[in-house]
Structures are given as C-alpha cells and as structure tokens.
C-alpha cells in the first residue's frame, strides 16, 4: 500500500469528472497532480455511468491510504421555454412576447412556458432572462395562463432554452423527482457530500437533510439572489456552501458578482462552514493548455479571500487538458500561500468564536501554534466538528485530523488545511499523546524536536466533548514498535 503525504497547501482542489476524466488512469493522474476531492455531476449521464467513477475513486483511496472526498451534485429544477415551429425565432428589442400554457409550437410572438408555478409568482415589472441572460424580457401583464412581456434585449431564441427568474421566489421545490432519485442513488453509492442546486430558501436545505438522513453532508449552492438574501438562514442548516457563479452571474449584474462572492465567503467563514468557489475559474483551459492571466488572478483572489476549496467544472470534466487544469490550480494555490502577504489577506475576514469551550480551544490552538512555532495541530474527532472549528480560524500550520470514523475522514476533505487519517480511537491521555506524536511524524508533518498542539475531548471517544489542549515536543523515537 502506497502512503500519500499531505499536500503542501491548505486550500482544497475539487475536480469535476466527466468524459475527459472518467477512466481510473485519468482519475489517478488528477489526484496525483492536485485534486483533493471529486465532483460527480448528476445533470449529465445515467446512474450506470457514475458507478465506475465511484469505484475508481475508492480503489485509489485504498491504494494511497488516503480518505478521498466524493461530492454528488444534483441538477435541481431547470426552467426552460417550450419548442418553436421552426426550431428558432428572432425576438426584436421593443416587441411584445407572450409566454403561455399552450403546448402548440411557438413563433416570434409566443411560446409555451411549461412551469405553472412561475405564472403565480410573477408580478408586473419582474425580469425574465432567457438563454443564460442573453435575452431580457420585462413582465407587463400576468394572467393565470398567460404572461405578457416587453423584450428589452432581443436576439435569437431556440427550442428549450433556459429561463431565469431573478426578481421573485418561485414556489418550486429545490428537489425535482429526478433529484430525489439521484439523491437516493448518491447515498447508496456512499456519497460524502451532496450539493443542492438552485437553493432559494432554508426550507430547501431542510428537505434535503431529511431525505439524506445523516448519511452525507449537505452543500448548498448559492446561485440565486433570493438565496443571497437569506444566506445566514441557509448556512444555519447547510454543512457547507458553494459560490456557484454560473447562474449567479446570469441573475446578477456582472459587476456585482465579485462583491457577492466575497460576501458569501466571508459569511460562511464567520459561521464556520466550508465554502467552495466554482464556475469558469480556468474556463479557457477547456481548449487551451494555459489559462488567461485574468483567470489566474480570479483563482488567486478566491484563495486570498480564504475559500476552503476551489472547483474545476468543464475544465477537468470535458476539456482537452484536464490534468493540466488541475495542476494549474495546484500551482496557483501554492504560489498564493507562499506569498508573505497571504496571512494578512487571509485574516482580513475576522472570525469570532462562539461562547463554547470547543471554540475557545480552537482559537487558542491557532494563537499558540504561531507563538511557539508549532509544526502541526493534531485534532481527535469523531464527527468532524472540532476539525471544522479549527479550520474556521485558518491556523498557520497544517491540521492532522485523527478519527476512527471513515465517513468523517472523507467529509473533512473539503476543509481548509485538513489532512485526515482513519485510526483507532484512544482511551487515555498517554495513548493520545503517543499516537499524536507517531502520526505527526509518520505523515511528515513534524520531526525530532518539533512541537505539536493536540486538541481532544475527555472522556475519549465521546462526540462533542472537546475540552483539552496540550502542547508536546517530539523526540524522534515515536515510531518504534507501533501499528495504528
């Protein structure tokens, strides 16, 4: 069995798998050049196509003895217009255009809108965005089966193009029948994280949590202005959040997206939730072996802001350069984290501990690590809650997460700075210290003479009991005669 050393960087890289990266050989290559976690997109392909991906990741996990994170991303409700008699029409700016419930093929004056929920939700003055925002309609009249609009930005419109409704909350469940089937499949496949698309309100997250039943962690994708407005409520129920800039960039003016991204990242960090920044990060690498300078700067900004993870979509899933895209993400992250000014930028967002013993100890661990120049923070956890608290404070040293729980080890793969190891639980203080020292040396995080900080709970093995912080110096003899 190969042992894989911890990454030298703290931000995680999440790579989407697809036609360009579906073979076990390519999945292995992506991991070796920097992918920490893998996203399986349920918007495309059949369930049978996903099973080999999960098997390949788990086989790699076993080979490298490194817990590896799998995120299943649900499609969510897709709003689309109907079909046209000629397949395509041209809408002129200033004309009137009707959306109705008539299933007859459309023309330049009208088309079917097969989503009855929208008719009840819309108000005069609301915008409708078509084809990723390329066309803009303004609602001038609403009836139970008919929406009259004025075309503010015209252009060609073809069959089944997407529709965005940015100005109102559409009373649609975040989980369609397809999503429910996909969610059940993801849980059956042992998903570590399940991402919810087009979340509008906290109730959407609550429904998913009920269906998942604790068998996976829940990540809420923020891609609608209505979700931004209720961000803190959503974060109270979600385990993590994603800045999904695709649809968010359609529904918001482009100049607002960077501001909203920073707001989401900062809010998630303050609330102790992992945050992923995604969509078009290295878009040009779908066809080019090198990114644009603007894309590199975009990735760097997300890292400076303190994102837990940065994600590749089509770049690794369907592009011509999947391995190079992951490698570029890795190199950008390493360069940023080696910047002398990185620490100050990272802590521009202040995080305040909750009035609990565990939060107080997490903050203290970060301060002590810097004061005594410790090499690592060792965190004993069963549920992963202690690891999330430590990661929120963004300590300057790596965090070694020791847990007997395989699911926990896999789920912390989206946490900033975390390296998880599945190991037997400890039963007393002496065993805790000895194991911490051995594991720190075995995984290359500390050596003879180095100091480590240990965070755990007494009684040992009791979830939610984090109440102890201990500093220990290594002698170099810790590895003798032990098998963990």
Short mmCIF file of C-alpha atoms in Angstrom, two decimals, residues 1-480:
data_model
loop_
_atom_site.label_atom_id
_atom_site.label_comp_id
_atom_site.label_asym_id
_atom_site.label_seq_id
_atom_site.Cartn_x
_atom_site.Cartn_y
_atom_site.Cartn_z
CA UNK A 1 0.00 0.00 0.00
CA UNK A 2 1.33 3.42 -1.01
CA UNK A 3 1.22 6.20 1.58
CA UNK A 4 0.38 9.64 0.21
CA UNK A 5 1.93 12.60 2.03
CA UNK A 6 -0.24 15.60 2.92
CA UNK A 7 -0.43 18.41 0.35
CA UNK A 8 1.88 21.32 0.94
CA UNK A 9 -1.06 23.74 0.50
CA UNK A 10 -4.14 24.25 2.62
CA UNK A 11 -6.84 25.23 0.12
CA UNK A 12 -8.53 22.18 -1.42
CA UNK A 13 -8.97 21.48 -5.15
CA UNK A 14 -12.30 19.96 -6.25
CA UNK A 15 -12.24 18.44 -9.75
CA UNK A 16 -15.35 17.52 -11.74
CA UNK A 17 -15.27 14.17 -13.50
CA UNK A 18 -16.72 13.65 -16.97
CA UNK A 19 -15.96 12.29 -20.44
CA UNK A 20 -12.39 13.61 -20.35
CA UNK A 21 -11.68 12.18 -16.90
CA UNK A 22 -13.73 9.04 -16.45
CA UNK A 23 -11.00 6.40 -16.64
CA UNK A 24 -9.29 5.13 -13.49
CA UNK A 25 -5.96 6.14 -15.04
CA UNK A 26 -7.03 9.76 -15.52
CA UNK A 27 -8.68 9.96 -12.10
CA UNK A 28 -5.40 8.82 -10.59
CA UNK A 29 -3.47 11.39 -12.62
CA UNK A 30 -5.78 14.17 -11.46
CA UNK A 31 -5.32 13.16 -7.85
CA UNK A 32 -1.55 12.97 -8.14
CA UNK A 33 -1.28 16.47 -9.65
CA UNK A 34 -3.53 18.07 -7.06
CA UNK A 35 -7.19 17.01 -6.92
CA UNK A 36 -8.23 16.54 -3.28
CA UNK A 37 -11.90 15.80 -3.97
CA UNK A 38 -14.03 14.76 -6.93
CA UNK A 39 -17.39 16.09 -8.12
CA UNK A 40 -19.86 13.84 -9.94
CA UNK A 41 -22.37 15.94 -11.89
CA UNK A 42 -25.84 14.39 -11.96
CA UNK A 43 -27.02 16.77 -14.70
CA UNK A 44 -25.48 14.52 -17.32
CA UNK A 45 -25.42 10.76 -17.90
CA UNK A 46 -27.17 7.79 -16.37
CA UNK A 47 -26.69 6.25 -12.94
CA UNK A 48 -24.83 3.35 -14.51
CA UNK A 49 -22.21 5.81 -15.80
CA UNK A 50 -21.44 7.04 -12.27
CA UNK A 51 -20.79 3.70 -10.59
CA UNK A 52 -17.37 3.13 -12.25
CA UNK A 53 -16.30 6.63 -11.16
CA UNK A 54 -17.07 5.87 -7.52
CA UNK A 55 -15.30 2.51 -7.75
CA UNK A 56 -12.21 4.11 -9.30
CA UNK A 57 -12.03 6.77 -6.56
CA UNK A 58 -12.46 4.24 -3.77
CA UNK A 59 -9.83 1.96 -5.32
CA UNK A 60 -7.42 4.90 -5.46
CA UNK A 61 -8.27 5.77 -1.87
CA UNK A 62 -7.35 2.24 -0.82
CA UNK A 63 -4.15 2.22 -2.87
CA UNK A 64 -2.89 5.51 -1.43
CA UNK A 65 -4.31 5.02 2.07
CA UNK A 66 -5.81 8.49 1.93
CA UNK A 67 -9.52 9.22 2.58
CA UNK A 68 -10.86 10.86 -0.57
CA UNK A 69 -13.96 13.02 -0.88
CA UNK A 70 -16.78 12.40 -3.38
CA UNK A 71 -19.39 15.11 -3.98
CA UNK A 72 -22.56 14.32 -5.94
CA UNK A 73 -24.04 17.47 -7.47
CA UNK A 74 -27.81 17.34 -8.07
CA UNK A 75 -29.24 19.06 -11.15
CA UNK A 76 -32.04 20.96 -9.44
CA UNK A 77 -35.12 22.42 -11.14
CA UNK A 78 -34.32 23.58 -14.66
CA UNK A 79 -36.69 26.20 -16.06
CA UNK A 80 -37.00 26.10 -19.85
CA UNK A 81 -39.25 27.51 -22.54
CA UNK A 82 -41.05 25.18 -24.96
CA UNK A 83 -40.35 24.45 -28.61
CA UNK A 84 -40.80 26.55 -31.74
CA UNK A 85 -42.43 25.51 -35.02
CA UNK A 86 -39.25 26.44 -36.90
CA UNK A 87 -36.91 25.46 -34.07
CA UNK A 88 -35.72 29.04 -33.65
CA UNK A 89 -37.07 32.62 -33.70
CA UNK A 90 -35.64 36.12 -33.53
CA UNK A 91 -37.02 38.40 -30.85
CA UNK A 92 -36.76 42.10 -31.65
CA UNK A 93 -35.99 44.61 -28.91
CA UNK A 94 -39.17 46.53 -28.10
CA UNK A 95 -41.64 43.91 -29.29
CA UNK A 96 -44.25 42.14 -27.19
CA UNK A 97 -43.69 38.44 -26.48
CA UNK A 98 -46.10 36.05 -24.79
CA UNK A 99 -45.34 33.05 -22.56
CA UNK A 100 -48.36 30.81 -22.09
CA UNK A 101 -49.57 27.31 -21.17
CA UNK A 102 -50.46 26.39 -24.78
CA UNK A 103 -48.48 23.32 -25.87
CA UNK A 104 -48.66 24.30 -29.55
CA UNK A 105 -45.24 25.07 -31.12
CA UNK A 106 -44.22 28.69 -30.66
CA UNK A 107 -43.39 31.50 -33.07
CA UNK A 108 -41.96 35.02 -32.91
CA UNK A 109 -44.98 36.17 -30.88
CA UNK A 110 -45.39 33.43 -28.26
CA UNK A 111 -44.09 30.16 -26.82
CA UNK A 112 -45.12 27.66 -24.16
CA UNK A 113 -43.77 28.02 -20.62
CA UNK A 114 -44.34 24.58 -19.01
CA UNK A 115 -43.87 25.74 -15.41
CA UNK A 116 -47.21 26.69 -13.84
CA UNK A 117 -45.50 27.86 -10.63
CA UNK A 118 -43.99 30.85 -12.45
CA UNK A 119 -47.39 32.21 -13.50
CA UNK A 120 -48.50 32.50 -9.88
CA UNK A 121 -45.24 34.02 -8.65
CA UNK A 122 -44.60 36.75 -11.23
CA UNK A 123 -45.51 40.38 -10.82
CA UNK A 124 -45.59 43.22 -13.33
CA UNK A 125 -42.10 44.68 -13.66
CA UNK A 126 -40.21 41.44 -12.96
CA UNK A 127 -37.48 40.35 -15.36
CA UNK A 128 -37.23 37.08 -17.23
CA UNK A 129 -33.80 36.10 -18.51
CA UNK A 130 -33.50 33.66 -21.41
CA UNK A 131 -30.56 31.64 -22.72
CA UNK A 132 -28.13 32.40 -19.86
CA UNK A 133 -29.20 36.03 -19.76
CA UNK A 134 -28.60 36.80 -23.43
CA UNK A 135 -32.24 37.91 -23.82
CA UNK A 136 -34.11 40.04 -21.28
CA UNK A 137 -37.90 40.27 -21.02
CA UNK A 138 -39.83 42.61 -18.70
CA UNK A 139 -43.24 41.43 -17.46
CA UNK A 140 -46.03 43.84 -18.47
CA UNK A 141 -49.01 41.68 -17.60
CA UNK A 142 -49.79 38.42 -15.80
CA UNK A 143 -52.82 36.14 -16.05
CA UNK A 144 -53.26 32.57 -14.75
CA UNK A 145 -52.19 31.05 -18.09
CA UNK A 146 -50.53 33.97 -19.85
CA UNK A 147 -47.54 36.23 -19.24
CA UNK A 148 -47.15 39.30 -21.43
CA UNK A 149 -43.64 40.72 -21.69
CA UNK A 150 -41.75 43.52 -23.39
CA UNK A 151 -38.47 42.45 -24.99
CA UNK A 152 -35.76 44.71 -23.52
CA UNK A 153 -32.83 42.83 -25.03
CA UNK A 154 -33.64 40.79 -28.11
CA UNK A 155 -31.85 38.12 -30.07
CA UNK A 156 -32.24 34.56 -31.37
CA UNK A 157 -34.15 32.11 -29.19
CA UNK A 158 -34.30 28.39 -29.91
CA UNK A 159 -36.03 25.31 -28.51
CA UNK A 160 -35.93 24.58 -24.77
CA UNK A 161 -33.58 27.39 -23.81
CA UNK A 162 -33.14 28.06 -20.12
CA UNK A 163 -35.15 30.64 -18.21
CA UNK A 164 -34.04 32.54 -15.10
CA UNK A 165 -36.41 34.43 -12.80
CA UNK A 166 -34.13 36.60 -10.64
CA UNK A 167 -36.63 39.00 -9.06
CA UNK A 168 -39.07 36.66 -7.30
CA UNK A 169 -39.05 33.46 -5.28
CA UNK A 170 -40.67 30.80 -7.44
CA UNK A 171 -42.63 28.35 -5.25
CA UNK A 172 -40.84 25.30 -6.60
CA UNK A 173 -39.19 22.59 -4.54
CA UNK A 174 -35.40 22.58 -4.86
CA UNK A 175 -35.60 18.81 -5.38
CA UNK A 176 -37.32 17.51 -8.51
CA UNK A 177 -38.35 13.88 -8.94
CA UNK A 178 -35.09 13.35 -10.83
CA UNK A 179 -33.16 14.92 -7.95
CA UNK A 180 -34.85 12.65 -5.43
CA UNK A 181 -33.89 9.59 -7.46
CA UNK A 182 -30.36 10.93 -7.91
CA UNK A 183 -30.08 11.70 -4.20
CA UNK A 184 -31.12 8.17 -3.25
CA UNK A 185 -28.56 6.82 -5.72
CA UNK A 186 -25.83 9.08 -4.33
CA UNK A 187 -26.49 7.92 -0.79
CA UNK A 188 -26.48 4.30 -1.97
CA UNK A 189 -23.08 4.91 -3.60
CA UNK A 190 -21.64 6.29 -0.37
CA UNK A 191 -21.53 9.98 -1.30
CA UNK A 192 -19.63 12.10 1.21
CA UNK A 193 -21.27 15.36 0.15
CA UNK A 194 -24.46 16.10 -1.77
CA UNK A 195 -24.76 19.50 -3.44
CA UNK A 196 -28.19 21.11 -3.85
CA UNK A 197 -28.69 23.31 -6.92
CA UNK A 198 -30.87 26.43 -7.11
CA UNK A 199 -31.47 26.70 -3.38
CA UNK A 200 -33.85 29.62 -2.72
CA UNK A 201 -34.66 29.29 0.98
CA UNK A 202 -33.60 27.37 4.10
CA UNK A 203 -36.58 25.02 3.74
CA UNK A 204 -34.92 23.61 0.60
CA UNK A 205 -31.92 22.54 2.67
CA UNK A 206 -34.11 21.14 5.44
CA UNK A 207 -35.94 18.91 2.96
CA UNK A 208 -32.69 17.53 1.58
CA UNK A 209 -31.34 16.87 5.07
CA UNK A 210 -34.47 14.91 5.90
CA UNK A 211 -34.07 12.72 2.82
CA UNK A 212 -30.33 12.20 3.34
CA UNK A 213 -30.83 11.19 6.96
CA UNK A 214 -27.28 11.99 8.06
CA UNK A 215 -25.69 9.64 5.52
CA UNK A 216 -23.89 12.50 3.75
CA UNK A 217 -23.11 16.17 4.35
CA UNK A 218 -25.16 18.84 2.57
CA UNK A 219 -23.66 21.61 0.46
CA UNK A 220 -25.97 24.45 -0.63
CA UNK A 221 -25.13 26.05 -3.97
CA UNK A 222 -25.79 29.78 -3.91
CA UNK A 223 -26.77 30.75 -7.44
CA UNK A 224 -29.88 32.90 -6.97
CA UNK A 225 -30.21 36.41 -5.49
CA UNK A 226 -33.01 35.14 -3.25
CA UNK A 227 -30.52 32.71 -1.67
CA UNK A 228 -28.01 35.51 -1.11
CA UNK A 229 -30.72 37.47 0.73
CA UNK A 230 -31.27 34.54 3.12
CA UNK A 231 -27.67 33.34 3.24
CA UNK A 232 -27.28 33.13 7.01
CA UNK A 233 -30.52 31.16 7.40
CA UNK A 234 -29.38 28.74 4.71
CA UNK A 235 -25.96 28.37 6.32
CA UNK A 236 -27.57 27.54 9.66
CA UNK A 237 -28.93 24.35 8.07
CA UNK A 238 -26.25 23.53 5.47
CA UNK A 239 -22.91 21.87 6.22
CA UNK A 240 -21.14 23.88 3.50
CA UNK A 241 -21.86 26.37 0.75
CA UNK A 242 -20.74 26.93 -2.84
CA UNK A 243 -20.42 30.23 -4.68
CA UNK A 244 -21.92 28.90 -7.94
CA UNK A 245 -21.08 31.79 -10.23
CA UNK A 246 -22.74 30.37 -13.36
CA UNK A 247 -26.40 31.14 -12.74
CA UNK A 248 -25.50 33.71 -10.11
CA UNK A 249 -23.70 35.63 -12.86
CA UNK A 250 -26.79 35.40 -15.06
CA UNK A 251 -29.23 36.67 -12.44
CA UNK A 252 -26.99 39.42 -11.05
CA UNK A 253 -25.30 42.29 -12.91
CA UNK A 254 -21.74 41.11 -13.70
CA UNK A 255 -20.17 43.87 -11.62
CA UNK A 256 -21.97 42.60 -8.50
CA UNK A 257 -20.72 39.01 -8.70
CA UNK A 258 -17.24 39.66 -7.15
CA UNK A 259 -18.86 41.56 -4.27
CA UNK A 260 -21.39 38.80 -3.66
CA UNK A 261 -18.63 36.18 -3.84
CA UNK A 262 -16.68 37.96 -1.11
CA UNK A 263 -19.83 38.32 0.98
CA UNK A 264 -20.64 34.60 0.72
CA UNK A 265 -17.06 33.53 1.51
CA UNK A 266 -16.80 35.87 4.49
CA UNK A 267 -20.22 34.89 5.89
CA UNK A 268 -19.50 31.18 5.55
CA UNK A 269 -16.15 31.58 7.28
CA UNK A 270 -17.66 33.54 10.16
CA UNK A 271 -20.30 30.84 10.59
CA UNK A 272 -17.75 28.03 10.44
CA UNK A 273 -18.98 26.45 7.21
CA UNK A 274 -16.63 25.30 4.45
CA UNK A 275 -17.02 27.41 1.31
CA UNK A 276 -16.26 26.40 -2.29
CA UNK A 277 -15.74 28.90 -5.12
CA UNK A 278 -16.75 27.48 -8.50
CA UNK A 279 -17.53 28.08 -12.20
CA UNK A 280 -15.34 29.37 -15.02
CA UNK A 281 -12.23 29.55 -12.85
CA UNK A 282 -9.93 28.36 -15.66
CA UNK A 283 -12.52 28.34 -18.45
CA UNK A 284 -10.05 28.90 -21.28
CA UNK A 285 -8.26 25.67 -20.33
CA UNK A 286 -11.18 23.72 -21.79
CA UNK A 287 -9.42 24.26 -25.12
CA UNK A 288 -6.03 25.74 -24.19
CA UNK A 289 -3.14 24.25 -22.19
CA UNK A 290 -2.64 27.62 -20.48
CA UNK A 291 -5.11 29.90 -18.67
CA UNK A 292 -5.52 33.63 -19.17
CA UNK A 293 -3.84 35.97 -16.71
CA UNK A 294 -7.29 37.15 -15.62
CA UNK A 295 -8.30 33.57 -14.75
CA UNK A 296 -5.16 33.06 -12.69
CA UNK A 297 -5.93 36.28 -10.84
CA UNK A 298 -9.52 35.12 -10.26
CA UNK A 299 -8.38 31.85 -8.70
CA UNK A 300 -5.81 33.68 -6.58
CA UNK A 301 -8.46 36.11 -5.31
CA UNK A 302 -10.64 33.24 -4.08
CA UNK A 303 -7.64 31.81 -2.22
CA UNK A 304 -6.68 35.16 -0.71
CA UNK A 305 -10.29 35.56 0.46
CA UNK A 306 -9.97 32.28 2.36
CA UNK A 307 -12.11 29.84 0.38
CA UNK A 308 -11.81 26.27 1.66
CA UNK A 309 -11.89 24.85 -1.88
CA UNK A 310 -11.71 25.95 -5.50
CA UNK A 311 -13.50 23.94 -8.16
CA UNK A 312 -12.97 22.96 -11.78
CA UNK A 313 -16.04 22.17 -13.88
CA UNK A 314 -15.80 21.58 -17.64
CA UNK A 315 -12.05 22.17 -17.47
CA UNK A 316 -11.49 18.76 -15.87
CA UNK A 317 -14.74 17.07 -16.96
CA UNK A 318 -14.85 17.67 -20.70
CA UNK A 319 -11.89 19.80 -21.66
CA UNK A 320 -8.84 18.89 -23.69
CA UNK A 321 -6.45 19.50 -20.76
CA UNK A 322 -7.91 18.03 -17.55
CA UNK A 323 -4.59 17.09 -15.96
CA UNK A 324 -3.04 20.43 -16.80
CA UNK A 325 -6.06 22.28 -15.38
CA UNK A 326 -5.77 20.55 -12.01
CA UNK A 327 -2.02 21.07 -11.97
CA UNK A 328 -2.50 24.78 -12.68
CA UNK A 329 -4.96 25.09 -9.77
CA UNK A 330 -2.43 23.40 -7.53
CA UNK A 331 0.41 25.68 -8.64
CA UNK A 332 -1.62 28.86 -8.24
CA UNK A 333 -2.64 27.81 -4.73
CA UNK A 334 0.93 27.02 -3.69
CA UNK A 335 2.17 30.33 -5.08
CA UNK A 336 -0.50 32.33 -3.24
CA UNK A 337 0.02 30.54 0.06
CA UNK A 338 3.76 31.20 -0.18
CA UNK A 339 3.15 34.94 -0.61
CA UNK A 340 4.44 36.77 2.51
CA UNK A 341 1.28 38.90 2.42
CA UNK A 342 -1.07 35.92 2.27
CA UNK A 343 -1.59 35.60 6.02
CA UNK A 344 -2.69 39.22 6.43
CA UNK A 345 -5.08 38.99 3.48
CA UNK A 346 -6.45 35.69 4.75
CA UNK A 347 -7.32 37.14 8.13
CA UNK A 348 -8.93 40.28 6.72
CA UNK A 349 -12.20 38.46 7.46
CA UNK A 350 -12.50 38.26 11.23
CA UNK A 351 -13.93 35.09 12.73
CA UNK A 352 -15.26 35.18 16.27
CA UNK A 353 -15.62 32.08 18.44
CA UNK A 354 -18.97 31.06 19.82
CA UNK A 355 -19.11 31.05 23.63
CA UNK A 356 -18.20 27.37 23.89
CA UNK A 357 -15.19 25.51 25.25
CA UNK A 358 -14.51 23.91 21.87
CA UNK A 359 -14.47 27.27 20.04
CA UNK A 360 -12.25 28.85 22.69
CA UNK A 361 -9.77 25.99 22.41
CA UNK A 362 -9.75 26.16 18.60
CA UNK A 363 -8.91 29.84 18.65
CA UNK A 364 -6.27 29.24 21.31
CA UNK A 365 -4.71 26.46 19.23
CA UNK A 366 -4.19 28.86 16.34
CA UNK A 367 -2.59 31.51 18.57
CA UNK A 368 -0.37 29.02 20.40
CA UNK A 369 0.79 27.46 17.14
CA UNK A 370 2.03 30.85 15.93
CA UNK A 371 3.54 31.85 19.26
CA UNK A 372 5.62 28.69 19.75
CA UNK A 373 6.17 27.94 16.03
CA UNK A 374 4.44 24.57 16.25
CA UNK A 375 4.59 22.25 13.24
CA UNK A 376 1.00 20.95 13.28
CA UNK A 377 -2.30 20.84 15.14
CA UNK A 378 -3.50 17.31 15.88
CA UNK A 379 -7.27 17.05 16.16
CA UNK A 380 -9.04 13.99 17.56
CA UNK A 381 -12.64 13.96 16.36
CA UNK A 382 -15.47 11.55 15.73
CA UNK A 383 -17.98 13.82 13.99
CA UNK A 384 -15.56 16.31 12.41
CA UNK A 385 -16.98 19.27 14.34
CA UNK A 386 -13.66 20.04 16.05
CA UNK A 387 -11.86 19.99 12.72
CA UNK A 388 -14.37 22.48 11.27
CA UNK A 389 -13.81 24.82 14.21
CA UNK A 390 -10.04 24.72 13.79
CA UNK A 391 -10.28 25.23 10.01
CA UNK A 392 -12.51 28.28 10.51
CA UNK A 393 -9.65 30.05 12.33
CA UNK A 394 -7.26 29.37 9.40
CA UNK A 395 -4.19 28.44 11.52
CA UNK A 396 -0.75 28.91 10.01
CA UNK A 397 0.12 25.22 10.42
CA UNK A 398 -1.44 22.08 8.90
CA UNK A 399 -4.15 20.19 10.75
CA UNK A 400 -3.94 16.41 11.15
CA UNK A 401 -7.44 15.02 11.73
CA UNK A 402 -7.40 11.67 13.54
CA UNK A 403 -10.70 9.82 13.55
CA UNK A 404 -11.96 6.24 13.79
CA UNK A 405 -14.89 7.23 11.55
CA UNK A 406 -14.34 6.60 7.84
CA UNK A 407 -17.24 8.87 6.82
CA UNK A 408 -15.83 11.75 8.87
CA UNK A 409 -12.36 11.29 7.38
CA UNK A 410 -13.81 11.55 3.87
CA UNK A 411 -16.07 14.52 4.59
CA UNK A 412 -13.32 16.73 6.01
CA UNK A 413 -11.66 16.58 2.58
CA UNK A 414 -13.31 19.93 1.76
CA UNK A 415 -11.89 21.62 4.87
CA UNK A 416 -9.11 24.16 4.59
CA UNK A 417 -5.80 22.73 5.78
CA UNK A 418 -7.14 19.33 6.89
CA UNK A 419 -5.37 16.02 6.35
CA UNK A 420 -7.47 13.14 7.63
CA UNK A 421 -6.28 9.75 8.86
CA UNK A 422 -8.52 6.86 9.88
CA UNK A 423 -7.09 5.36 13.05
CA UNK A 424 -8.15 3.50 16.18
CA UNK A 425 -9.59 5.66 18.94
CA UNK A 426 -7.59 6.36 22.09
CA UNK A 427 -8.70 5.58 25.63
CA UNK A 428 -6.42 7.66 27.85
CA UNK A 429 -4.17 10.72 27.93
CA UNK A 430 -0.87 8.86 27.49
CA UNK A 431 -2.19 6.97 24.47
CA UNK A 432 -3.44 10.22 22.96
CA UNK A 433 -0.05 11.91 23.25
CA UNK A 434 1.84 8.89 21.93
CA UNK A 435 -0.45 8.48 18.94
CA UNK A 436 -0.35 12.18 18.11
CA UNK A 437 3.44 12.16 18.04
CA UNK A 438 3.62 8.99 15.93
CA UNK A 439 1.06 10.20 13.40
CA UNK A 440 2.64 13.63 13.05
CA UNK A 441 5.99 12.00 12.23
CA UNK A 442 4.56 9.21 10.10
CA UNK A 443 2.72 11.67 7.87
CA UNK A 444 5.62 14.06 7.55
CA UNK A 445 4.11 16.95 9.49
CA UNK A 446 6.68 17.06 12.29
CA UNK A 447 10.12 15.74 13.13
CA UNK A 448 12.50 15.37 16.04
CA UNK A 449 12.49 18.48 18.23
CA UNK A 450 9.31 19.92 16.71
CA UNK A 451 6.31 20.93 18.79
CA UNK A 452 2.75 19.86 18.08
CA UNK A 453 -0.56 21.00 19.54
CA UNK A 454 -3.11 18.32 20.44
CA UNK A 455 -6.82 19.02 20.72
CA UNK A 456 -9.20 16.36 22.03
CA UNK A 457 -12.08 15.64 24.37
CA UNK A 458 -12.35 13.80 27.65
CA UNK A 459 -13.96 11.31 28.09
CA UNK A 460 -12.23 10.00 24.97
CA UNK A 461 -14.49 8.81 22.15
CA UNK A 462 -17.40 10.97 23.28
CA UNK A 463 -18.76 13.21 20.48
CA UNK A 464 -18.99 16.89 21.38
CA UNK A 465 -16.67 16.67 24.38
CA UNK A 466 -13.72 18.74 23.08
CA UNK A 467 -12.23 20.25 26.23
CA UNK A 468 -8.46 19.74 26.17
CA UNK A 469 -5.45 21.42 24.55
CA UNK A 470 -1.95 20.04 25.01
CA UNK A 471 1.49 21.00 23.66
CA UNK A 472 4.06 18.27 23.10
CA UNK A 473 7.64 18.16 21.83
CA UNK A 474 8.77 15.21 19.66
CA UNK A 475 11.92 13.26 20.44
CA UNK A 476 12.31 11.34 17.18
CA UNK A 477 11.76 7.90 18.73
CA UNK A 478 7.96 7.86 18.48
CA UNK A 479 7.67 5.49 15.51
CA UNK A 480 9.25 2.47 17.16
#
